[in-house]
Amino acid sequence: MIASPGDVQEERQAVRDLIYEWNALNADERKQVLLPIGWETHSAPDMKAPAQSIINESVLAPCDLLVGIFWTRIGTATAEYASGTVEEIQRHIASGKPAMLYFSEALVKPEINISKQFKQLQKFKSYCQPKGLYEGFSSLDEFKRKFRNQLQINIKKYFPVAAVPASNHLLSLVKSSEKLELSIDEQSLLQEAAQDSRGIIQRHRIAAGTYIQTNRINFIKEQSPREIAKWDAIIGSLVHKGLFKPVGYKGEVFEVTAAGFEVIDNSK
């Protein structure tokens, strides 16, 4: 997700260009593709809710990584936040996903220094300072150089490559699915996940305990270390066998793979 007010159009385009460059150099080897997303290219007219709510739901929510860029403006205020860009950043971070923030230090006209937009932006920048690590830049070339390197760092950090290429692993399992041995608990979890409307398995660790859920069923019936370890191991085994795949980087969401659905279909 590329989040910014309207005064950094060149930087927004640079992010897209550098993402396409990353894909050309890395996508084939890593089996990963980066898709640049923005409200101007991935939203459509819709009168069901306020504009920012629609952007949050349809554009922001599916994104794994956010790039925020500022220069002289903070943007247009929303109902709850200083601007739509700030709301996107705050909501994305609150969801536990990584965000890369950049603040331009290029010279501005004296009158801009005293504008309300600039003052609000400086206040937001001060708010961000103790929260994490952001980057400054003084020119478009410097921004490109920094973003190119730092994108590579964060992709490696948050989205590591699987040890075995997914395509080869799935092919092997499809051909030998009838020989695949699953425990009763593995069969039960896979069966319910295949019936889930999205084929999603969620593993939540909160203060009240750990929950593994799919198709509206919670598989951890007792909050004991033994029970939790058992179901963690079952998920790990199904991932290892290529029937589940992790989604994102936090280890909380998994999807049934094509091989997983085929195993279920062959068992009917």
PDB file of C-alpha atoms in Angstrom:
ATOM      1  CA  MET A   1       0.000   0.000   0.000  1.00  0.00           C
ATOM      2  CA  ILE A   2       1.395   3.393  -1.010  1.00  0.00           C
ATOM      3  CA  ALA A   3       0.020   5.992   1.415  1.00  0.00           C
ATOM      4  CA  SER A   4       0.683   9.715   1.054  1.00  0.00           C
ATOM      5  CA  PRO A   5      -0.895  13.151   0.597  1.00  0.00           C
ATOM      6  CA  GLY A   6      -0.938  14.655  -2.894  1.00  0.00           C
ATOM      7  CA  ASP A   7       2.352  16.543  -2.813  1.00  0.00           C
ATOM      8  CA  VAL A   8       4.702  13.569  -3.370  1.00  0.00           C
ATOM      9  CA  GLN A   9       3.535  12.224  -6.732  1.00  0.00           C
ATOM     10  CA  GLU A  10       7.088  11.668  -7.999  1.00  0.00           C
ATOM     11  CA  GLU A  11       7.949   9.582  -4.947  1.00  0.00           C
ATOM     12  CA  ARG A  12       4.738   7.547  -5.325  1.00  0.00           C
ATOM     13  CA  GLN A  13       5.682   6.732  -8.908  1.00  0.00           C
ATOM     14  CA  ALA A  14       9.239   5.925  -7.822  1.00  0.00           C
ATOM     15  CA  VAL A  15       7.886   3.344  -5.357  1.00  0.00           C
ATOM     16  CA  ARG A  16       5.953   1.656  -8.161  1.00  0.00           C
ATOM     17  CA  ASP A  17       8.966   1.695 -10.488  1.00  0.00           C
ATOM     18  CA  LEU A  18      11.253   0.225  -7.824  1.00  0.00           C
ATOM     19  CA  ILE A  19       8.724  -2.480  -6.979  1.00  0.00           C
ATOM     20  CA  TYR A  20       8.615  -3.485 -10.646  1.00  0.00           C
ATOM     21  CA  GLU A  21      12.421  -3.486 -10.622  1.00  0.00           C
ATOM     22  CA  TRP A  22      12.415  -5.749  -7.537  1.00  0.00           C
ATOM     23  CA  ASN A  23      10.030  -8.159  -9.273  1.00  0.00           C
ATOM     24  CA  ALA A  24      12.241  -8.329 -12.362  1.00  0.00           C
ATOM     25  CA  LEU A  25      15.291  -9.182 -10.256  1.00  0.00           C
ATOM     26  CA  ASN A  26      13.772 -11.379  -7.539  1.00  0.00           C
ATOM     27  CA  ALA A  27      10.297 -12.733  -8.316  1.00  0.00           C
ATOM     28  CA  ASP A  28      11.354 -15.832 -10.234  1.00  0.00           C
ATOM     29  CA  GLU A  29      13.984 -16.944  -7.733  1.00  0.00           C
ATOM     30  CA  ARG A  30      11.974 -16.143  -4.583  1.00  0.00           C
ATOM     31  CA  LYS A  31       8.567 -17.202  -5.976  1.00  0.00           C
ATOM     32  CA  GLN A  32       7.175 -13.906  -4.688  1.00  0.00           C
ATOM     33  CA  VAL A  33       5.614 -10.969  -6.529  1.00  0.00           C
ATOM     34  CA  LEU A  34       5.054  -7.489  -5.108  1.00  0.00           C
ATOM     35  CA  LEU A  35       1.934  -5.628  -6.241  1.00  0.00           C
ATOM     36  CA  PRO A  36       1.898  -1.833  -5.665  1.00  0.00           C
ATOM     37  CA  ILE A  37      -1.524  -0.771  -4.379  1.00  0.00           C
ATOM     38  CA  GLY A  38      -3.004   2.718  -4.043  1.00  0.00           C
ATOM     39  CA  TRP A  39      -6.447   4.224  -3.631  1.00  0.00           C
ATOM     40  CA  GLU A  40      -6.251   5.901  -7.040  1.00  0.00           C
ATOM     41  CA  THR A  41      -5.765   2.579  -8.880  1.00  0.00           C
ATOM     42  CA  HIS A  42      -7.548   0.035  -6.662  1.00  0.00           C
ATOM     43  CA  SER A  43     -10.780   1.714  -5.558  1.00  0.00           C
ATOM     44  CA  ALA A  44     -14.028   2.381  -7.407  1.00  0.00           C
ATOM     45  CA  PRO A  45     -17.027   4.679  -6.828  1.00  0.00           C
ATOM     46  CA  ASP A  46     -19.149   3.311  -3.981  1.00  0.00           C
ATOM     47  CA  MET A  47     -21.737   5.216  -1.904  1.00  0.00           C
ATOM     48  CA  LYS A  48     -22.263   2.604   0.820  1.00  0.00           C
ATOM     49  CA  ALA A  49     -19.922   4.301   3.335  1.00  0.00           C
ATOM     50  CA  PRO A  50     -17.545   7.277   3.771  1.00  0.00           C
ATOM     51  CA  ALA A  51     -14.693   7.262   1.252  1.00  0.00           C
ATOM     52  CA  GLN A  52     -11.934   6.508   3.757  1.00  0.00           C
ATOM     53  CA  SER A  53     -13.880   3.557   5.193  1.00  0.00           C
ATOM     54  CA  ILE A  54     -14.191   2.069   1.720  1.00  0.00           C
ATOM     55  CA  ILE A  55     -10.461   2.565   1.084  1.00  0.00           C
ATOM     56  CA  ASN A  56      -9.628   0.973   4.442  1.00  0.00           C
ATOM     57  CA  GLU A  57     -11.773  -2.069   3.703  1.00  0.00           C
ATOM     58  CA  SER A  58     -11.117  -2.716   0.029  1.00  0.00           C
ATOM     59  CA  VAL A  59      -7.620  -1.306  -0.512  1.00  0.00           C
ATOM     60  CA  LEU A  60      -5.733  -1.166   2.778  1.00  0.00           C
ATOM     61  CA  ALA A  61      -6.901  -4.304   4.605  1.00  0.00           C
ATOM     62  CA  PRO A  62      -5.548  -6.907   2.112  1.00  0.00           C
ATOM     63  CA  CYS A  63      -2.067  -5.309   1.979  1.00  0.00           C
ATOM     64  CA  ASP A  64       0.955  -6.880   3.706  1.00  0.00           C
ATOM     65  CA  LEU A  65       3.329  -3.892   3.684  1.00  0.00           C
ATOM     66  CA  LEU A  66       2.726  -0.131   3.716  1.00  0.00           C
ATOM     67  CA  VAL A  67       4.955   2.662   2.386  1.00  0.00           C
ATOM     68  CA  GLY A  68       4.082   6.105   3.761  1.00  0.00           C
ATOM     69  CA  ILE A  69       5.595   9.293   2.267  1.00  0.00           C
ATOM     70  CA  PHE A  70       5.291  12.928   3.428  1.00  0.00           C
ATOM     71  CA  TRP A  71       6.760  16.310   2.449  1.00  0.00           C
ATOM     72  CA  THR A  72       4.786  19.495   3.212  1.00  0.00           C
ATOM     73  CA  ARG A  73       1.242  18.216   3.746  1.00  0.00           C
ATOM     74  CA  ILE A  74      -0.436  15.786   6.117  1.00  0.00           C
ATOM     75  CA  GLY A  75      -3.555  15.498   3.974  1.00  0.00           C
ATOM     76  CA  THR A  76      -7.321  15.865   4.448  1.00  0.00           C
ATOM     77  CA  ALA A  77      -8.698  15.079   7.893  1.00  0.00           C
ATOM     78  CA  THR A  78     -11.045  12.108   8.413  1.00  0.00           C
ATOM     79  CA  ALA A  79     -13.625  11.575  11.140  1.00  0.00           C
ATOM     80  CA  GLU A  80     -11.077  10.129  13.593  1.00  0.00           C
ATOM     81  CA  TYR A  81      -7.588  11.000  12.312  1.00  0.00           C
ATOM     82  CA  ALA A  82      -5.516  13.988  11.222  1.00  0.00           C
ATOM     83  CA  SER A  83      -5.715  12.735   7.611  1.00  0.00           C
ATOM     84  CA  GLY A  84      -6.603   9.770   5.451  1.00  0.00           C
ATOM     85  CA  THR A  85      -2.907   8.936   5.094  1.00  0.00           C
ATOM     86  CA  VAL A  86      -2.414   8.985   8.870  1.00  0.00           C
ATOM     87  CA  GLU A  87      -5.473   6.772   9.313  1.00  0.00           C
ATOM     88  CA  GLU A  88      -4.137   4.243   6.814  1.00  0.00           C
ATOM     89  CA  ILE A  89      -0.765   4.156   8.560  1.00  0.00           C
ATOM     90  CA  GLN A  90      -2.241   3.837  12.057  1.00  0.00           C
ATOM     91  CA  ARG A  91      -4.698   1.115  11.078  1.00  0.00           C
ATOM     92  CA  HIS A  92      -2.050  -0.831   9.192  1.00  0.00           C
ATOM     93  CA  ILE A  93       0.369  -0.739  12.139  1.00  0.00           C
ATOM     94  CA  ALA A  94      -2.434  -1.659  14.562  1.00  0.00           C
ATOM     95  CA  SER A  95      -3.077  -4.804  12.502  1.00  0.00           C
ATOM     96  CA  GLY A  96       0.496  -5.938  13.245  1.00  0.00           C
ATOM     97  CA  LYS A  97       1.839  -5.403   9.738  1.00  0.00           C
ATOM     98  CA  PRO A  98       5.112  -3.602   8.846  1.00  0.00           C
ATOM     99  CA  ALA A  99       5.142   0.012   7.658  1.00  0.00           C
ATOM    100  CA  MET A 100       7.985   1.999   6.061  1.00  0.00           C
ATOM    101  CA  LEU A 101       7.677   5.759   6.671  1.00  0.00           C
ATOM    102  CA  TYR A 102       9.601   8.449   4.781  1.00  0.00           C
ATOM    103  CA  PHE A 103       9.686  12.216   5.425  1.00  0.00           C
ATOM    104  CA  SER A 104      11.114  14.548   2.794  1.00  0.00           C
ATOM    105  CA  GLU A 105      13.598  17.131   4.094  1.00  0.00           C
ATOM    106  CA  ALA A 106      13.735  19.066   0.820  1.00  0.00           C
ATOM    107  CA  LEU A 107      13.615  22.850   1.138  1.00  0.00           C
ATOM    108  CA  VAL A 108      10.183  24.485   1.123  1.00  0.00           C
ATOM    109  CA  LYS A 109       8.993  28.063   0.672  1.00  0.00           C
ATOM    110  CA  PRO A 110       8.897  30.165   3.882  1.00  0.00           C
ATOM    111  CA  GLU A 111       5.115  30.479   3.782  1.00  0.00           C
ATOM    112  CA  ILE A 112       4.761  26.691   3.848  1.00  0.00           C
ATOM    113  CA  ASN A 113       6.715  26.505   7.103  1.00  0.00           C
ATOM    114  CA  ILE A 114       3.927  28.370   8.885  1.00  0.00           C
ATOM    115  CA  SER A 115       0.995  26.661   7.167  1.00  0.00           C
ATOM    116  CA  LYS A 116      -1.475  24.601   9.208  1.00  0.00           C
ATOM    117  CA  GLN A 117      -0.778  21.512   7.083  1.00  0.00           C
ATOM    118  CA  PHE A 118       2.978  21.713   7.676  1.00  0.00           C
ATOM    119  CA  LYS A 119       2.550  22.232  11.429  1.00  0.00           C
ATOM    120  CA  GLN A 120       0.246  19.216  11.671  1.00  0.00           C
ATOM    121  CA  LEU A 121       2.759  17.175   9.710  1.00  0.00           C
ATOM    122  CA  GLN A 122       5.585  18.123  12.084  1.00  0.00           C
ATOM    123  CA  LYS A 123       3.385  17.156  15.027  1.00  0.00           C
ATOM    124  CA  PHE A 124       2.745  13.742  13.467  1.00  0.00           C
ATOM    125  CA  LYS A 125       6.454  13.305  12.749  1.00  0.00           C
ATOM    126  CA  SER A 126       7.256  14.017  16.403  1.00  0.00           C
ATOM    127  CA  TYR A 127       4.595  11.489  17.404  1.00  0.00           C
ATOM    128  CA  CYS A 128       6.232   8.846  15.201  1.00  0.00           C
ATOM    129  CA  GLN A 129       9.774   9.425  16.476  1.00  0.00           C
ATOM    130  CA  PRO A 130       9.566   7.327  19.667  1.00  0.00           C
ATOM    131  CA  LYS A 131       7.302   4.725  18.047  1.00  0.00           C
ATOM    132  CA  GLY A 132       9.776   3.272  15.575  1.00  0.00           C
ATOM    133  CA  LEU A 133      12.355   3.966  12.871  1.00  0.00           C
ATOM    134  CA  TYR A 134      11.506   6.256   9.957  1.00  0.00           C
ATOM    135  CA  GLU A 135      13.707   7.635   7.170  1.00  0.00           C
ATOM    136  CA  GLY A 136      14.397  11.117   5.834  1.00  0.00           C
ATOM    137  CA  PHE A 137      15.493  12.147   2.344  1.00  0.00           C
ATOM    138  CA  SER A 138      16.385  15.429   0.668  1.00  0.00           C
ATOM    139  CA  SER A 139      15.925  14.581  -3.027  1.00  0.00           C
ATOM    140  CA  LEU A 140      14.112  12.152  -5.307  1.00  0.00           C
ATOM    141  CA  ASP A 141      17.374  10.376  -6.147  1.00  0.00           C
ATOM    142  CA  GLU A 142      18.179   9.910  -2.464  1.00  0.00           C
ATOM    143  CA  PHE A 143      14.682   8.537  -1.857  1.00  0.00           C
ATOM    144  CA  LYS A 144      15.070   6.029  -4.688  1.00  0.00           C
ATOM    145  CA  ARG A 145      18.448   4.876  -3.413  1.00  0.00           C
ATOM    146  CA  LYS A 146      17.235   4.413   0.147  1.00  0.00           C
ATOM    147  CA  PHE A 147      13.928   2.778  -0.748  1.00  0.00           C
ATOM    148  CA  ARG A 148      15.567   0.322  -3.154  1.00  0.00           C
ATOM    149  CA  ASN A 149      17.887  -0.948  -0.403  1.00  0.00           C
ATOM    150  CA  GLN A 150      15.391  -0.825   2.441  1.00  0.00           C
ATOM    151  CA  LEU A 151      12.667  -2.607   0.488  1.00  0.00           C
ATOM    152  CA  GLN A 152      15.065  -5.513  -0.006  1.00  0.00           C
ATOM    153  CA  ILE A 153      15.860  -5.553   3.729  1.00  0.00           C
ATOM    154  CA  ASN A 154      12.212  -5.654   4.792  1.00  0.00           C
ATOM    155  CA  ILE A 155      11.141  -8.244   2.234  1.00  0.00           C
ATOM    156  CA  LYS A 156      13.856 -10.579   3.515  1.00  0.00           C
ATOM    157  CA  LYS A 157      12.949  -9.776   7.131  1.00  0.00           C
ATOM    158  CA  TYR A 158       9.176 -10.125   6.994  1.00  0.00           C
ATOM    159  CA  PHE A 159       8.530 -12.407   4.016  1.00  0.00           C
ATOM    160  CA  PRO A 160      11.194 -15.156   3.984  1.00  0.00           C
ATOM    161  CA  VAL A 161      11.293 -17.660   1.149  1.00  0.00           C
ATOM    162  CA  ALA A 162      10.023 -21.156   1.896  1.00  0.00           C
ATOM    163  CA  ALA A 163      12.730 -23.821   2.038  1.00  0.00           C
ATOM    164  CA  VAL A 164      11.073 -25.801  -0.773  1.00  0.00           C
ATOM    165  CA  PRO A 165       9.532 -24.011  -3.774  1.00  0.00           C
ATOM    166  CA  ALA A 166       5.769 -24.294  -3.391  1.00  0.00           C
ATOM    167  CA  SER A 167       5.118 -25.322  -7.009  1.00  0.00           C
ATOM    168  CA  ASN A 168       7.472 -28.326  -6.884  1.00  0.00           C
ATOM    169  CA  HIS A 169       6.171 -29.407  -3.470  1.00  0.00           C
ATOM    170  CA  LEU A 170       2.543 -29.275  -4.585  1.00  0.00           C
ATOM    171  CA  LEU A 171       3.246 -31.238  -7.748  1.00  0.00           C
ATOM    172  CA  SER A 172       4.844 -34.034  -5.759  1.00  0.00           C
ATOM    173  CA  LEU A 173       1.937 -34.189  -3.334  1.00  0.00           C
ATOM    174  CA  VAL A 174      -0.706 -34.179  -6.036  1.00  0.00           C
ATOM    175  CA  LYS A 175       0.891 -37.141  -7.744  1.00  0.00           C
ATOM    176  CA  SER A 176       1.174 -39.122  -4.525  1.00  0.00           C
ATOM    177  CA  SER A 177      -1.788 -37.830  -2.533  1.00  0.00           C
ATOM    178  CA  GLU A 178      -3.277 -41.311  -2.248  1.00  0.00           C
ATOM    179  CA  LYS A 179      -0.130 -42.393  -0.367  1.00  0.00           C
ATOM    180  CA  LEU A 180      -0.144 -39.443   2.034  1.00  0.00           C
ATOM    181  CA  GLU A 181      -0.610 -40.547   5.634  1.00  0.00           C
ATOM    182  CA  LEU A 182      -2.554 -38.231   7.939  1.00  0.00           C
ATOM    183  CA  SER A 183      -3.446 -38.689  11.587  1.00  0.00           C
ATOM    184  CA  ILE A 184      -7.098 -38.520  12.621  1.00  0.00           C
ATOM    185  CA  ASP A 185      -6.587 -35.020  14.036  1.00  0.00           C
ATOM    186  CA  GLU A 186      -4.813 -33.879  10.858  1.00  0.00           C
ATOM    187  CA  GLN A 187      -7.685 -35.248   8.760  1.00  0.00           C
ATOM    188  CA  SER A 188     -10.218 -33.497  10.988  1.00  0.00           C
ATOM    189  CA  LEU A 189      -8.514 -30.093  10.782  1.00  0.00           C
ATOM    190  CA  LEU A 190      -7.933 -30.376   7.023  1.00  0.00           C
ATOM    191  CA  GLN A 191     -11.545 -31.466   6.442  1.00  0.00           C
ATOM    192  CA  GLU A 192     -13.006 -28.497   8.327  1.00  0.00           C
ATOM    193  CA  ALA A 193     -10.551 -26.035   6.734  1.00  0.00           C
ATOM    194  CA  ALA A 194     -11.542 -27.276   3.265  1.00  0.00           C
ATOM    195  CA  GLN A 195     -15.179 -26.563   4.137  1.00  0.00           C
ATOM    196  CA  ASP A 196     -14.424 -23.061   5.414  1.00  0.00           C
ATOM    197  CA  SER A 197     -15.788 -20.406   3.052  1.00  0.00           C
ATOM    198  CA  ARG A 198     -12.264 -18.998   2.542  1.00  0.00           C
ATOM    199  CA  GLY A 199     -10.201 -22.096   3.268  1.00  0.00           C
ATOM    200  CA  ILE A 200      -8.599 -20.192   6.172  1.00  0.00           C
ATOM    201  CA  ILE A 201      -7.190 -21.478   9.476  1.00  0.00           C
ATOM    202  CA  GLN A 202      -6.540 -18.896  12.204  1.00  0.00           C
ATOM    203  CA  ARG A 203      -4.221 -19.310  15.186  1.00  0.00           C
ATOM    204  CA  HIS A 204      -4.683 -16.576  17.789  1.00  0.00           C
ATOM    205  CA  ARG A 205      -2.544 -16.141  20.891  1.00  0.00           C
ATOM    206  CA  ILE A 206      -4.113 -13.689  23.327  1.00  0.00           C
ATOM    207  CA  ALA A 207      -4.139 -13.183  27.098  1.00  0.00           C
ATOM    208  CA  ALA A 208      -7.091 -15.548  27.491  1.00  0.00           C
ATOM    209  CA  GLY A 209      -5.317 -18.384  25.696  1.00  0.00           C
ATOM    210  CA  THR A 210      -4.517 -19.857  22.276  1.00  0.00           C
ATOM    211  CA  TYR A 211      -7.221 -20.612  19.729  1.00  0.00           C
ATOM    212  CA  ILE A 212      -7.033 -22.522  16.445  1.00  0.00           C
ATOM    213  CA  GLN A 213     -10.184 -21.950  14.440  1.00  0.00           C
ATOM    214  CA  THR A 214     -11.612 -22.750  11.019  1.00  0.00           C
ATOM    215  CA  ASN A 215     -15.120 -23.146   9.651  1.00  0.00           C
ATOM    216  CA  ARG A 216     -16.369 -21.592  12.945  1.00  0.00           C
ATOM    217  CA  ILE A 217     -14.876 -24.441  14.990  1.00  0.00           C
ATOM    218  CA  ASN A 218     -12.253 -24.026  17.716  1.00  0.00           C
ATOM    219  CA  PHE A 219      -9.977 -27.076  17.892  1.00  0.00           C
ATOM    220  CA  ILE A 220      -8.297 -26.284  21.205  1.00  0.00           C
ATOM    221  CA  LYS A 221     -10.816 -27.460  23.771  1.00  0.00           C
ATOM    222  CA  GLU A 222      -8.530 -27.197  26.797  1.00  0.00           C
ATOM    223  CA  GLN A 223      -6.089 -24.351  27.476  1.00  0.00           C
ATOM    224  CA  SER A 224      -3.208 -26.562  28.556  1.00  0.00           C
ATOM    225  CA  PRO A 225       0.396 -26.439  27.273  1.00  0.00           C
ATOM    226  CA  ARG A 226       0.074 -30.033  26.062  1.00  0.00           C
ATOM    227  CA  GLU A 227      -3.110 -29.389  24.056  1.00  0.00           C
ATOM    228  CA  ILE A 228      -1.747 -26.187  22.531  1.00  0.00           C
ATOM    229  CA  ALA A 229       1.542 -27.882  21.598  1.00  0.00           C
ATOM    230  CA  LYS A 230      -0.366 -30.768  19.988  1.00  0.00           C
ATOM    231  CA  TRP A 231      -2.386 -28.533  17.667  1.00  0.00           C
ATOM    232  CA  ASP A 232       0.607 -26.326  16.887  1.00  0.00           C
ATOM    233  CA  ALA A 233       2.414 -29.491  15.786  1.00  0.00           C
ATOM    234  CA  ILE A 234      -0.567 -30.554  13.662  1.00  0.00           C
ATOM    235  CA  ILE A 235      -0.573 -27.243  11.805  1.00  0.00           C
ATOM    236  CA  GLY A 236       3.206 -27.516  11.338  1.00  0.00           C
ATOM    237  CA  SER A 237       2.835 -31.042   9.965  1.00  0.00           C
ATOM    238  CA  LEU A 238       0.145 -30.013   7.475  1.00  0.00           C
ATOM    239  CA  VAL A 239       2.324 -27.100   6.333  1.00  0.00           C
ATOM    240  CA  HIS A 240       5.298 -29.459   5.970  1.00  0.00           C
ATOM    241  CA  LYS A 241       3.184 -31.844   3.876  1.00  0.00           C
ATOM    242  CA  GLY A 242       2.125 -28.978   1.617  1.00  0.00           C
ATOM    243  CA  LEU A 243      -1.570 -29.103   2.556  1.00  0.00           C
ATOM    244  CA  PHE A 244      -1.543 -25.762   4.401  1.00  0.00           C
ATOM    245  CA  LYS A 245       0.482 -22.647   3.626  1.00  0.00           C
ATOM    246  CA  PRO A 246       1.167 -19.680   5.940  1.00  0.00           C
ATOM    247  CA  VAL A 247      -0.271 -16.296   4.975  1.00  0.00           C
ATOM    248  CA  GLY A 248       1.685 -13.176   5.977  1.00  0.00           C
ATOM    249  CA  TYR A 249       4.572 -13.276   8.409  1.00  0.00           C
ATOM    250  CA  LYS A 250       3.086 -13.553  11.924  1.00  0.00           C
ATOM    251  CA  GLY A 251       2.249 -17.267  11.871  1.00  0.00           C
ATOM    252  CA  GLU A 252      -1.397 -16.587  12.711  1.00  0.00           C
ATOM    253  CA  VAL A 253      -3.182 -17.330   9.420  1.00  0.00           C
ATOM    254  CA  PHE A 254      -2.937 -20.344   7.104  1.00  0.00           C
ATOM    255  CA  GLU A 255      -4.684 -21.370   3.873  1.00  0.00           C
ATOM    256  CA  VAL A 256      -5.555 -24.755   2.426  1.00  0.00           C
ATOM    257  CA  THR A 257      -3.395 -25.366  -0.656  1.00  0.00           C
ATOM    258  CA  ALA A 258      -4.483 -26.935  -3.950  1.00  0.00           C
ATOM    259  CA  ALA A 259      -2.901 -30.196  -2.745  1.00  0.00           C
ATOM    260  CA  GLY A 260      -4.916 -29.988   0.478  1.00  0.00           C
ATOM    261  CA  PHE A 261      -8.189 -29.651  -1.411  1.00  0.00           C
ATOM    262  CA  GLU A 262      -7.197 -32.533  -3.696  1.00  0.00           C
ATOM    263  CA  VAL A 263      -6.519 -34.801  -0.727  1.00  0.00           C
ATOM    264  CA  ILE A 264     -10.028 -34.047   0.578  1.00  0.00           C
ATOM    265  CA  ASP A 265     -11.571 -34.597  -2.859  1.00  0.00           C
ATOM    266  CA  ASN A 266      -9.788 -37.940  -3.275  1.00  0.00           C
ATOM    267  CA  SER A 267     -10.988 -39.121   0.134  1.00  0.00           C
ATOM    268  CA  LYS A 268     -14.673 -38.722  -0.767  1.00  0.00           C
TER     269      LYS A 268
END
